[in-house]
């Protein structure tokens, strides 16, 4: 299990951060991710592997006026 924005979810242990974001429907170009207290650069989404107990905070940017 990992925690995403305060909610536990399963099925992503051993997967990449990119796969999680795509699986949850986040637009990759419009998100910022903090994993275990560290901001993850977008260039690392494909190489960042999720582990049991990982804690993520995902912020999705929206535009408007």
JSON list of C-alpha atoms in Angstrom, two decimals:
[
{"chain": "A", "resi": 1, "resn": "UNK", "atom": "CA", "xyz": [0.00, 0.00, 0.00]},
{"chain": "A", "resi": 2, "resn": "UNK", "atom": "CA", "xyz": [1.04, 3.55, -0.70]},
{"chain": "A", "resi": 3, "resn": "UNK", "atom": "CA", "xyz": [-0.59, 6.78, 0.42]},
{"chain": "A", "resi": 4, "resn": "UNK", "atom": "CA", "xyz": [-1.70, 9.36, -2.15]},
{"chain": "A", "resi": 5, "resn": "UNK", "atom": "CA", "xyz": [-3.00, 12.69, -0.86]},
{"chain": "A", "resi": 6, "resn": "UNK", "atom": "CA", "xyz": [-3.86, 11.07, 2.47]},
{"chain": "A", "resi": 7, "resn": "UNK", "atom": "CA", "xyz": [-5.66, 8.03, 0.98]},
{"chain": "A", "resi": 8, "resn": "UNK", "atom": "CA", "xyz": [-4.19, 4.54, 0.91]},
{"chain": "A", "resi": 9, "resn": "UNK", "atom": "CA", "xyz": [-4.18, 2.74, -2.41]},
{"chain": "A", "resi": 10, "resn": "UNK", "atom": "CA", "xyz": [-2.81, -0.59, -3.52]},
{"chain": "A", "resi": 11, "resn": "UNK", "atom": "CA", "xyz": [-1.53, -2.11, -6.72]},
{"chain": "A", "resi": 12, "resn": "UNK", "atom": "CA", "xyz": [1.26, 0.36, -7.43]},
{"chain": "A", "resi": 13, "resn": "UNK", "atom": "CA", "xyz": [4.14, -1.07, -5.35]},
{"chain": "A", "resi": 14, "resn": "UNK", "atom": "CA", "xyz": [7.08, -1.62, -7.70]},
{"chain": "A", "resi": 15, "resn": "UNK", "atom": "CA", "xyz": [5.52, 0.58, -10.40]},
{"chain": "A", "resi": 16, "resn": "UNK", "atom": "CA", "xyz": [6.89, 3.89, -11.61]},
{"chain": "A", "resi": 17, "resn": "UNK", "atom": "CA", "xyz": [5.52, 7.23, -10.56]},
{"chain": "A", "resi": 18, "resn": "UNK", "atom": "CA", "xyz": [4.54, 7.86, -14.19]},
{"chain": "A", "resi": 19, "resn": "UNK", "atom": "CA", "xyz": [2.39, 4.70, -14.24]},
{"chain": "A", "resi": 20, "resn": "UNK", "atom": "CA", "xyz": [0.64, 5.75, -11.02]},
{"chain": "A", "resi": 21, "resn": "UNK", "atom": "CA", "xyz": [-0.10, 9.23, -12.35]},
{"chain": "A", "resi": 22, "resn": "UNK", "atom": "CA", "xyz": [-1.44, 7.85, -15.63]},
{"chain": "A", "resi": 23, "resn": "UNK", "atom": "CA", "xyz": [-3.46, 5.18, -13.81]},
{"chain": "A", "resi": 24, "resn": "UNK", "atom": "CA", "xyz": [-5.09, 7.80, -11.59]},
{"chain": "A", "resi": 25, "resn": "UNK", "atom": "CA", "xyz": [-5.80, 10.08, -14.57]},
{"chain": "A", "resi": 26, "resn": "UNK", "atom": "CA", "xyz": [-3.47, 12.96, -13.72]},
{"chain": "A", "resi": 27, "resn": "UNK", "atom": "CA", "xyz": [-2.26, 15.11, -16.65]},
{"chain": "A", "resi": 28, "resn": "UNK", "atom": "CA", "xyz": [1.51, 14.65, -16.50]},
{"chain": "A", "resi": 29, "resn": "UNK", "atom": "CA", "xyz": [2.29, 18.14, -17.79]},
{"chain": "A", "resi": 30, "resn": "UNK", "atom": "CA", "xyz": [0.19, 19.81, -15.09]},
{"chain": "A", "resi": 31, "resn": "UNK", "atom": "CA", "xyz": [1.15, 18.11, -11.83]},
{"chain": "A", "resi": 32, "resn": "UNK", "atom": "CA", "xyz": [3.73, 18.51, -9.09]},
{"chain": "A", "resi": 33, "resn": "UNK", "atom": "CA", "xyz": [4.57, 15.52, -6.91]},
{"chain": "A", "resi": 34, "resn": "UNK", "atom": "CA", "xyz": [6.13, 15.27, -3.48]},
{"chain": "A", "resi": 35, "resn": "UNK", "atom": "CA", "xyz": [7.22, 11.77, -2.47]},
{"chain": "A", "resi": 36, "resn": "UNK", "atom": "CA", "xyz": [8.28, 11.07, 1.09]},
{"chain": "A", "resi": 37, "resn": "UNK", "atom": "CA", "xyz": [8.97, 14.76, 1.69]},
{"chain": "A", "resi": 38, "resn": "UNK", "atom": "CA", "xyz": [10.94, 15.36, -1.53]},
{"chain": "A", "resi": 39, "resn": "UNK", "atom": "CA", "xyz": [9.75, 17.11, -4.69]},
{"chain": "A", "resi": 40, "resn": "UNK", "atom": "CA", "xyz": [10.15, 14.72, -7.62]},
{"chain": "A", "resi": 41, "resn": "UNK", "atom": "CA", "xyz": [11.35, 16.43, -10.83]},
{"chain": "A", "resi": 42, "resn": "UNK", "atom": "CA", "xyz": [9.21, 15.57, -13.87]},
{"chain": "A", "resi": 43, "resn": "UNK", "atom": "CA", "xyz": [12.31, 14.10, -15.56]},
{"chain": "A", "resi": 44, "resn": "UNK", "atom": "CA", "xyz": [12.36, 11.39, -12.85]},
{"chain": "A", "resi": 45, "resn": "UNK", "atom": "CA", "xyz": [8.74, 10.20, -13.20]},
{"chain": "A", "resi": 46, "resn": "UNK", "atom": "CA", "xyz": [9.83, 7.24, -15.39]},
{"chain": "A", "resi": 47, "resn": "UNK", "atom": "CA", "xyz": [12.63, 6.15, -13.06]},
{"chain": "A", "resi": 48, "resn": "UNK", "atom": "CA", "xyz": [11.03, 6.83, -9.67]},
{"chain": "A", "resi": 49, "resn": "UNK", "atom": "CA", "xyz": [9.81, 3.45, -8.37]},
{"chain": "A", "resi": 50, "resn": "UNK", "atom": "CA", "xyz": [7.11, 3.31, -5.70]},
{"chain": "A", "resi": 51, "resn": "UNK", "atom": "CA", "xyz": [7.71, 1.17, -2.62]},
{"chain": "A", "resi": 52, "resn": "UNK", "atom": "CA", "xyz": [5.46, -0.16, 0.12]},
{"chain": "A", "resi": 53, "resn": "UNK", "atom": "CA", "xyz": [4.73, 2.72, 2.48]},
{"chain": "A", "resi": 54, "resn": "UNK", "atom": "CA", "xyz": [5.54, 5.52, 0.01]},
{"chain": "A", "resi": 55, "resn": "UNK", "atom": "CA", "xyz": [3.68, 8.75, 0.80]},
{"chain": "A", "resi": 56, "resn": "UNK", "atom": "CA", "xyz": [2.81, 11.04, -2.10]},
{"chain": "A", "resi": 57, "resn": "UNK", "atom": "CA", "xyz": [1.19, 14.44, -2.32]},
{"chain": "A", "resi": 58, "resn": "UNK", "atom": "CA", "xyz": [0.05, 15.31, -5.83]},
{"chain": "A", "resi": 59, "resn": "UNK", "atom": "CA", "xyz": [-1.03, 18.79, -6.86]},
{"chain": "A", "resi": 60, "resn": "UNK", "atom": "CA", "xyz": [-2.72, 19.36, -10.19]},
{"chain": "A", "resi": 61, "resn": "UNK", "atom": "CA", "xyz": [-2.49, 22.87, -11.65]},
{"chain": "A", "resi": 62, "resn": "UNK", "atom": "CA", "xyz": [-5.58, 24.35, -13.25]},
{"chain": "A", "resi": 63, "resn": "UNK", "atom": "CA", "xyz": [-6.02, 27.55, -15.20]},
{"chain": "A", "resi": 64, "resn": "UNK", "atom": "CA", "xyz": [-8.88, 29.93, -15.22]},
{"chain": "A", "resi": 65, "resn": "UNK", "atom": "CA", "xyz": [-9.84, 33.45, -14.81]}
]
